[in-house]
Coordinates of N, CA and C in Angstrom, one line a residue:
D1 N 80.5 92.6 111.3 CA 81.6 92.7 110.5 C 81.5 91.7 109.3
L2 N 81.0 90.5 109.6 CA 80.9 89.5 108.5 C 79.8 89.9 107.5
I3 N 78.8 90.6 107.9 CA 77.7 91.1 107.0 C 78.3 92.2 106.2
A4 N 79.1 93.1 106.8 CA 79.8 94.2 106.0 C 80.7 93.5 105.0
L5 N 81.5 92.5 105.3 CA 82.3 91.8 104.4 C 81.5 91.2 103.2
L6 N 80.4 90.6 103.5 CA 79.5 90.1 102.5 C 79.1 91.1 101.5
V7 N 78.7 92.3 102.0 CA 78.3 93.4 101.2 C 79.4 93.8 100.2
S8 N 80.6 93.8 100.8 CA 81.8 94.2 99.9 C 82.1 93.1 98.9
L9 N 81.9 91.8 99.3 CA 82.2 90.7 98.4 C 81.2 90.7 97.3
D10 N 79.9 91.0 97.6 CA 78.9 91.1 96.5 C 79.2 92.2 95.5
A11 N 79.8 93.3 96.0 CA 80.2 94.4 95.1 C 81.3 94.0 94.2
L12 N 82.2 93.2 94.7 CA 83.4 92.7 93.9 C 82.9 91.9 92.7
E13 N 81.9 91.1 92.9 CA 81.4 90.3 91.8 C 81.0 91.2 90.6
G14 N 80.4 92.3 90.9 CA 80.0 93.2 89.8 C 81.1 94.0 89.1
L15 N 82.3 93.9 89.6 CA 83.4 94.7 88.9 C 84.1 93.9 87.8
K16 N 84.1 92.6 87.8 CA 84.9 91.8 86.9 C 84.5 92.1 85.4
V17 N 83.3 92.0 85.1 CA 82.8 92.2 83.7 C 83.2 93.6 83.2
P18 N 82.9 94.6 83.9 CA 83.3 96.0 83.4 C 84.8 96.1 83.2
L19 N 85.6 95.5 84.1 CA 87.0 95.6 83.9 C 87.5 95.0 82.6
G20 N 86.9 93.9 82.2 CA 87.3 93.3 80.9 C 87.1 94.1 79.7
R21 N 86.2 95.1 79.8 CA 85.9 95.9 78.7 C 86.9 97.1 78.4
F22 N 87.8 97.3 79.3 CA 88.7 98.4 79.2 C 89.9 97.9 78.2
H23 N 90.5 98.9 77.6 CA 91.6 98.6 76.6 C 93.0 98.6 77.3
S24 N 93.0 99.1 78.6 CA 94.3 99.1 79.3 C 94.8 97.7 79.6
D25 N 96.0 97.4 79.3 CA 96.6 96.1 79.6 C 96.5 95.8 81.0
R26 N 96.8 96.7 81.9 CA 96.8 96.5 83.3 C 95.3 96.2 83.8
L27 N 94.4 96.9 83.4 CA 93.0 96.6 83.8 C 92.5 95.3 83.3
R28 N 92.9 94.9 82.1 CA 92.6 93.6 81.5 C 93.3 92.5 82.4
E29 N 94.5 92.8 82.8 CA 95.2 91.8 83.6 C 94.5 91.6 84.9
L30 N 94.1 92.7 85.5 CA 93.4 92.7 86.8 C 92.1 91.9 86.6
A31 N 91.4 92.1 85.5 CA 90.2 91.3 85.2 C 90.4 89.8 85.1
H32 N 91.6 89.5 84.5 CA 91.9 88.1 84.3 C 92.2 87.4 85.6
E33 N 92.9 88.1 86.5 CA 93.3 87.5 87.8 C 92.3 87.8 88.9
W34 N 91.1 88.3 88.5 CA 90.1 88.7 89.5 C 89.6 87.6 90.4
D35 N 89.5 87.8 91.7 CA 88.9 86.8 92.6 C 87.9 87.5 93.4
S36 N 86.6 87.3 93.2 CA 85.6 88.0 93.9 C 85.2 87.2 95.2
L37 N 85.9 86.1 95.4 CA 85.7 85.2 96.6 C 84.3 84.7 96.7
P38 N 83.8 84.1 95.6 CA 82.4 83.7 95.6 C 82.1 82.6 96.7
D39 N 83.1 81.8 97.0 CA 82.9 80.7 98.0 C 82.7 81.3 99.4
I40 N 83.5 82.4 99.7 CA 83.3 83.0 101.0 C 82.0 83.8 101.0
A41 N 81.7 84.4 100.0 CA 80.4 85.2 99.9 C 79.2 84.2 100.1
Q42 N 79.3 83.0 99.4 CA 78.2 82.0 99.6 C 78.2 81.5 101.0
L43 N 79.3 81.2 101.6 CA 79.4 80.7 103.0 C 78.7 81.7 103.9
L44 N 79.0 83.0 103.8 CA 78.5 84.0 104.7 C 77.0 84.1 104.4
R45 N 76.6 84.1 103.1 CA 75.2 84.3 102.8 C 74.3 83.2 103.4
K46 N 74.8 81.9 103.3 CA 74.0 80.8 103.8 C 74.1 80.6 105.3
S47 N 75.1 81.2 106.0 CA 75.4 80.9 107.4 C 74.9 82.0 108.3
I48 N 74.9 83.2 108.0 CA 74.5 84.3 108.9 C 73.1 84.6 108.7
A49 N 72.3 84.8 109.8 CA 70.9 85.2 109.7 C 70.8 86.5 109.0
P50 N 69.7 86.7 108.2 CA 69.5 88.0 107.5 C 69.6 89.2 108.3
E51 N 69.1 89.2 109.6 CA 69.2 90.3 110.5 C 69.8 89.9 111.8
P52 N 71.1 89.7 111.9 CA 71.7 89.1 113.1 C 71.6 90.2 114.3
P53 N 71.6 89.7 115.5 CA 71.6 90.6 116.6 C 73.0 91.2 116.8
F54 N 73.1 92.2 117.6 CA 74.4 92.9 117.9 C 75.3 92.0 118.7
S55 N 74.7 91.3 119.6 CA 75.5 90.4 120.5 C 75.7 89.0 120.0
L56 N 76.9 88.5 120.1 CA 77.1 87.2 119.6 C 76.5 86.1 120.5
R57 N 76.1 86.4 121.7 CA 75.7 85.4 122.7 C 74.2 85.4 122.9
E58 N 73.4 86.2 122.2 CA 72.0 86.2 122.5 C 71.1 85.3 121.6
G59 N 71.8 84.7 120.6 CA 71.0 83.8 119.7 C 70.5 84.5 118.5
G60 N 70.1 83.8 117.5 CA 69.6 84.4 116.3 C 70.6 84.8 115.3
L61 N 71.8 84.4 115.5 CA 73.0 84.9 114.7 C 73.1 84.0 113.4
I62 N 72.9 82.7 113.6 CA 73.1 81.7 112.6 C 71.8 81.4 111.9
A63 N 71.8 81.4 110.5 CA 70.6 81.1 109.7 C 70.1 79.7 109.9
E64 N 68.8 79.6 109.6 CA 68.1 78.3 109.6 C 68.8 77.3 108.6
R65 N 68.8 76.1 108.8 CA 69.3 75.0 108.0 C 70.8 75.0 107.8
V66 N 71.5 75.6 108.7 CA 73.0 75.5 108.7 C 73.4 74.3 109.5
S67 N 72.7 74.1 110.6 CA 73.0 72.9 111.5 C 71.6 72.2 111.9
P68 N 71.5 71.0 111.5 CA 70.3 70.3 111.9 C 70.1 70.2 113.5
E69 N 71.2 70.1 114.2 CA 71.1 70.1 115.7 C 70.6 71.5 116.2
L70 N 71.1 72.5 115.6 CA 70.6 73.9 116.0 C 69.2 74.1 115.7
D71 N 68.8 73.6 114.5 CA 67.3 73.7 114.1 C 66.5 73.0 115.1
E72 N 66.9 71.8 115.5 CA 66.1 71.0 116.4 C 66.0 71.7 117.8
L73 N 67.1 72.2 118.3 CA 67.1 73.0 119.6 C 66.1 74.2 119.5
R74 N 66.2 74.9 118.4 CA 65.3 76.0 118.2 C 63.8 75.6 118.2
K75 N 63.6 74.5 117.5 CA 62.2 74.0 117.4 C 61.7 73.6 118.8
M76 N 62.6 73.0 119.6 CA 62.2 72.6 121.0 C 61.9 73.9 121.8
S77 N 62.7 74.9 121.7 CA 62.5 76.1 122.4 C 61.1 76.7 122.0
R78 N 60.9 76.8 120.7 CA 59.6 77.4 120.3 C 58.4 76.6 120.6
S79 N 58.5 75.3 120.4 CA 57.3 74.5 120.7 C 57.1 74.4 122.2
G80 N 58.1 74.4 123.0 CA 58.0 74.4 124.4 C 57.2 75.6 124.9
K81 N 57.3 76.7 124.3 CA 56.6 77.9 124.7 C 55.1 77.7 124.3
G82 N 54.9 77.0 123.2 CA 53.5 76.6 122.8 C 52.8 75.7 123.9
Y83 N 53.6 74.8 124.4 CA 53.1 73.9 125.4 C 52.8 74.7 126.7
L84 N 53.5 75.8 127.0 CA 53.2 76.6 128.1 C 51.8 77.2 128.0
A85 N 51.5 77.7 126.8 CA 50.2 78.3 126.5 C 49.1 77.2 126.7
E86 N 49.4 76.0 126.2 CA 48.4 74.9 126.4 C 48.2 74.6 127.9
I87 N 49.3 74.5 128.6 CA 49.1 74.3 130.1 C 48.3 75.4 130.7
E88 N 48.6 76.6 130.4 CA 47.9 77.7 131.0 C 46.4 77.6 130.7
Q89 N 46.0 77.3 129.5 CA 44.6 77.2 129.1 C 43.9 76.0 129.9
R90 N 44.7 74.9 129.9 CA 44.2 73.7 130.6 C 44.0 74.0 132.1
E91 N 44.9 74.7 132.7 CA 44.8 75.0 134.2 C 43.7 76.0 134.4
K92 N 43.5 76.9 133.6 CA 42.4 77.8 133.7 C 41.1 77.1 133.7
A93 N 40.9 76.1 132.8 CA 39.7 75.3 132.7 C 39.6 74.4 133.9
R94 N 40.7 73.8 134.4 CA 40.7 72.8 135.5 C 40.3 73.5 136.8
T95 N 40.9 74.7 137.0 CA 40.7 75.4 138.3 C 39.5 76.3 138.3
G96 N 39.1 76.8 137.1 CA 38.0 77.8 137.1 C 38.6 79.2 137.4
I97 N 39.9 79.4 137.3 CA 40.5 80.7 137.6 C 40.9 81.3 136.2
S98 N 40.0 82.2 135.8 CA 40.3 82.8 134.4 C 41.5 83.7 134.4
S99 N 41.8 84.3 135.6 CA 43.0 85.2 135.6 C 44.3 84.5 135.8
L100 N 44.3 83.2 135.9 CA 45.5 82.4 136.1 C 46.5 82.7 135.0
K101 N 47.8 82.9 135.3 CA 48.8 83.2 134.3 C 50.0 82.4 134.5
I102 N 50.6 81.9 133.4 CA 52.0 81.3 133.5 C 52.9 82.4 133.1
R103 N 53.9 82.6 133.9 CA 54.9 83.7 133.7 C 56.3 83.2 133.9
Y104 N 57.3 84.1 133.7 CA 58.7 83.7 133.8 C 59.4 84.9 134.3
N105 N 60.4 84.6 135.2 CA 61.4 85.5 135.6 C 62.7 84.8 135.8
R106 N 63.8 85.5 135.8 CA 65.1 84.8 135.9 C 65.4 84.2 137.3
V107 N 64.7 84.7 138.3 CA 65.0 84.1 139.6 C 64.2 82.8 139.8
F108 N 62.9 82.8 139.5 CA 62.1 81.7 139.8 C 61.8 80.8 138.6
G109 N 62.1 81.2 137.4 CA 61.8 80.4 136.2 C 60.3 80.6 135.9
Y110 N 59.7 79.5 135.4 CA 58.3 79.5 135.0 C 57.5 79.2 136.3
Y111 N 56.4 79.9 136.4 CA 55.5 79.7 137.5 C 54.0 80.0 137.2
I112 N 53.1 79.6 138.0 CA 51.7 79.9 137.8 C 51.4 81.0 138.8
E113 N 50.8 82.1 138.3 CA 50.4 83.2 139.2 C 48.9 83.2 139.4
V114 N 48.5 83.3 140.6 CA 47.0 83.3 140.9 C 46.8 84.5 141.9
T115 N 45.8 85.3 141.6 CA 45.5 86.4 142.5 C 45.0 85.9 143.8
S116 N 45.1 86.7 144.8 CA 44.7 86.3 146.2 C 43.2 86.0 146.3
A117 N 42.4 86.6 145.5 CA 41.0 86.4 145.5 C 40.6 84.9 145.1
H118 N 41.5 84.2 144.4 CA 41.2 82.9 143.9 C 42.0 81.8 144.6
L119 N 42.6 82.1 145.8 CA 43.4 81.1 146.5 C 42.7 79.9 146.9
G120 N 41.4 80.1 147.2 CA 40.6 78.9 147.6 C 40.4 77.9 146.5
K121 N 40.7 78.2 145.3 CA 40.5 77.3 144.2 C 41.8 76.5 143.8
I122 N 42.8 76.7 144.5 CA 44.1 76.1 144.2 C 44.1 74.6 144.4
P123 N 44.4 73.8 143.4 CA 44.4 72.4 143.5 C 45.6 71.9 144.5
P124 N 45.4 70.8 145.1 CA 46.4 70.3 146.0 C 47.8 70.0 145.4
D125 N 47.8 69.8 144.1 CA 49.1 69.4 143.5 C 50.0 70.7 143.1
Y126 N 49.4 71.9 143.4 CA 50.2 73.1 143.2 C 51.2 73.3 144.4
I127 N 52.4 73.6 144.1 CA 53.4 73.8 145.1 C 53.7 75.3 145.2
R128 N 53.5 75.8 146.4 CA 53.7 77.3 146.6 C 55.1 77.6 146.5
K129 N 55.4 78.7 145.7 CA 56.7 79.1 145.4 C 57.0 80.5 146.0
Q130 N 56.1 81.4 146.0 CA 56.3 82.8 146.4 C 55.0 83.4 146.7
T131 N 55.0 84.2 147.8 CA 53.8 85.0 148.2 C 54.1 86.5 147.8
L132 N 53.1 87.1 147.1 CA 53.2 88.5 146.8 C 52.1 89.3 147.5
T133 N 52.0 90.6 147.4 CA 51.0 91.3 148.0 C 49.6 90.9 147.6
N134 N 49.4 90.8 146.3 CA 48.0 90.5 145.9 C 47.9 89.1 145.1
A135 N 49.0 88.3 145.2 CA 49.0 87.1 144.4 C 49.9 86.0 145.1
E136 N 49.8 84.8 144.6 CA 50.7 83.7 145.0 C 51.2 83.1 143.7
R137 N 52.5 82.6 143.8 CA 53.1 81.9 142.7 C 53.3 80.5 143.0
F138 N 53.0 79.6 142.0 CA 53.0 78.2 142.3 C 53.8 77.5 141.2
L139 N 54.2 76.2 141.5 CA 54.8 75.3 140.5 C 54.0 74.1 140.5
T140 N 54.2 73.3 139.4 CA 53.7 72.0 139.3 C 54.8 71.2 138.7
P141 N 54.9 69.9 139.0 CA 55.9 69.0 138.4 C 56.0 69.1 136.9
E142 N 54.9 69.2 136.3 CA 54.8 69.3 134.8 C 55.5 70.6 134.3
L143 N 55.2 71.7 135.0 CA 55.7 73.0 134.6 C 57.2 73.0 134.8
K144 N 57.7 72.4 135.9 CA 59.1 72.4 136.3 C 59.9 71.6 135.2
E145 N 59.3 70.5 134.8 CA 60.0 69.6 133.8 C 60.0 70.3 132.5
L146 N 59.0 71.0 132.1 CA 58.9 71.7 130.8 C 59.9 72.8 130.8
E147 N 60.0 73.5 131.9 CA 61.0 74.6 132.1 C 62.4 74.1 131.8
G148 N 62.7 73.0 132.4 CA 64.1 72.4 132.2 C 64.3 72.1 130.7
R149 N 63.3 71.6 130.0 CA 63.5 71.3 128.6 C 63.6 72.6 127.7
I150 N 62.8 73.6 128.0 CA 62.8 74.8 127.3 C 64.1 75.6 127.5
L151 N 64.4 75.8 128.8 CA 65.6 76.6 129.1 C 66.9 75.9 128.7
G152 N 66.9 74.5 128.8 CA 68.0 73.8 128.4 C 68.3 73.9 126.9
A153 N 67.2 73.8 126.1 CA 67.3 73.9 124.6 C 67.7 75.3 124.2
E154 N 67.2 76.4 124.9 CA 67.6 77.7 124.6 C 69.1 77.9 124.8
E155 N 69.6 77.4 126.0 CA 71.0 77.6 126.3 C 71.9 76.8 125.4
K156 N 71.5 75.6 125.1 CA 72.3 74.8 124.2 C 72.4 75.4 122.8
A157 N 71.2 75.9 122.4 CA 71.2 76.6 121.0 C 72.1 77.8 121.0
K158 N 72.1 78.6 122.0 CA 73.0 79.8 122.0 C 74.5 79.3 122.0
N159 N 74.8 78.3 122.8 CA 76.2 77.8 122.8 C 76.6 77.3 121.5
L160 N 75.7 76.5 120.9 CA 76.0 75.9 119.6 C 76.1 77.0 118.5
E161 N 75.3 78.0 118.5 CA 75.4 79.1 117.6 C 76.7 79.8 117.7
Y162 N 77.2 80.0 118.9 CA 78.5 80.6 119.1 C 79.6 79.7 118.5
E163 N 79.5 78.4 118.8 CA 80.5 77.5 118.2 C 80.5 77.6 116.7
I164 N 79.4 77.6 116.1 CA 79.2 77.7 114.6 C 79.8 79.0 114.1
F165 N 79.5 80.1 114.8 CA 80.1 81.4 114.5 C 81.6 81.4 114.5
C166 N 82.2 80.8 115.5 CA 83.6 80.7 115.7 C 84.2 79.9 114.5
D167 N 83.6 78.8 114.1 CA 84.1 78.0 113.0 C 84.0 78.9 111.7
L168 N 82.9 79.6 111.5 CA 82.7 80.4 110.4 C 83.8 81.5 110.3
R169 N 84.0 82.1 111.4 CA 85.0 83.2 111.5 C 86.4 82.6 111.2
A170 N 86.7 81.4 111.6 CA 88.0 80.8 111.3 C 88.1 80.5 109.8
Q171 N 87.0 80.1 109.2 CA 87.0 79.8 107.7 C 87.3 81.1 107.0
V172 N 86.6 82.2 107.4 CA 86.9 83.5 106.7 C 88.3 84.0 107.0
A173 N 88.8 83.8 108.2 CA 90.2 84.1 108.5 C 91.2 83.4 107.6
G174 N 90.8 82.1 107.3 CA 91.6 81.3 106.4 C 91.7 81.9 105.0
A175 N 90.8 82.8 104.6 CA 90.8 83.5 103.3 C 91.4 84.9 103.4
V176 N 92.0 85.3 104.5 CA 92.4 86.6 104.7 C 93.4 87.1 103.6
Q177 N 94.3 86.3 103.1 CA 95.2 86.7 102.0 C 94.4 87.0 100.7
R178 N 93.4 86.2 100.4 CA 92.6 86.5 99.2 C 91.8 87.7 99.4
I179 N 91.3 88.0 100.6 CA 90.6 89.2 100.9 C 91.5 90.4 100.7
K180 N 92.7 90.3 101.3 CA 93.6 91.4 101.2 C 94.0 91.7 99.7
S181 N 94.2 90.6 98.9 CA 94.6 90.8 97.5 C 93.4 91.5 96.8
A182 N 92.2 91.1 97.1 CA 91.1 91.7 96.4 C 91.0 93.2 96.8
A183 N 91.3 93.5 98.0 CA 91.3 94.9 98.4 C 92.4 95.7 97.7
V184 N 93.5 95.1 97.5 CA 94.6 95.8 96.8 C 94.2 96.0 95.4
R185 N 93.6 95.1 94.8 CA 93.2 95.2 93.4 C 92.1 96.3 93.2
V186 N 91.2 96.4 94.1 CA 90.2 97.4 94.1 C 90.8 98.8 94.3
A187 N 91.8 98.9 95.2 CA 92.5 100.1 95.4 C 93.2 100.5 94.1
E188 N 93.9 99.6 93.5 CA 94.6 99.9 92.2 C 93.6 100.4 91.1
I189 N 92.5 99.7 91.0 CA 91.4 100.2 90.1 C 91.0 101.6 90.4
D190 N 90.8 101.9 91.6 CA 90.4 103.2 92.1 C 91.5 104.2 91.7
L191 N 92.7 103.9 91.9 CA 93.8 104.8 91.5 C 93.9 105.0 90.0
L192 N 93.7 103.9 89.3 CA 93.8 104.0 87.8 C 92.6 104.7 87.2
G193 N 91.5 104.6 87.9 CA 90.2 105.2 87.4 C 90.2 106.7 87.6

C-alpha cells in the first residue's frame, strides 16, 4: 500500500507545472495551493526496499541505510552464513569426508550431516544429534554458538524492521489530511478537465 501511495505521490509532482499554464482561475488557484507531499514521498522512497516482500514479518521490507542497527544485524546474518561455508570447508579438510554438509532445518537448527559410509572418520568432538537411514547428523560447540548468533540476528532484524515499518506507517497516517486534500484536488481537476 505504501509503494502504491508513493507511485501516486510521484504522479502528483508532475501535475503542478501543467496546472499553472491554464487560464482558468480555479485551475490556477489549485496550482497555487498544490501540495504534492514531497516530504512523504521522500520518506517512503528512502525507507521502503525497492522490491518489498508481501509479508510484513519476513524481512527485507526496509531499505538499507535507514537504521544502522538494522544494517548491522543484516550484516551479521549474511556474514554468519559465510562462516558456515568456511566451517564446512574446514571440517571436510579436517575429517577427510568430502561429502560432509552443513545444513539447516527448523527442528534441529544447523547441523553437520555425514553419510553412513564415513562414520568411522567422525572426530570425537562431534556430538550426535540424529540418526537417519543413510546418514548421521552432528553438532559441534562452534556450530551451535554460530547458530545462536545467526538466528538471533535474523530474528532481531525482522522485529526491528517491523518496528520501523510501524513508525513509518504512523508518520504517513499523520499526513492523512494532506493526502485526502490532494486526492480531492486531483478529483476536481479530473472533473474540470
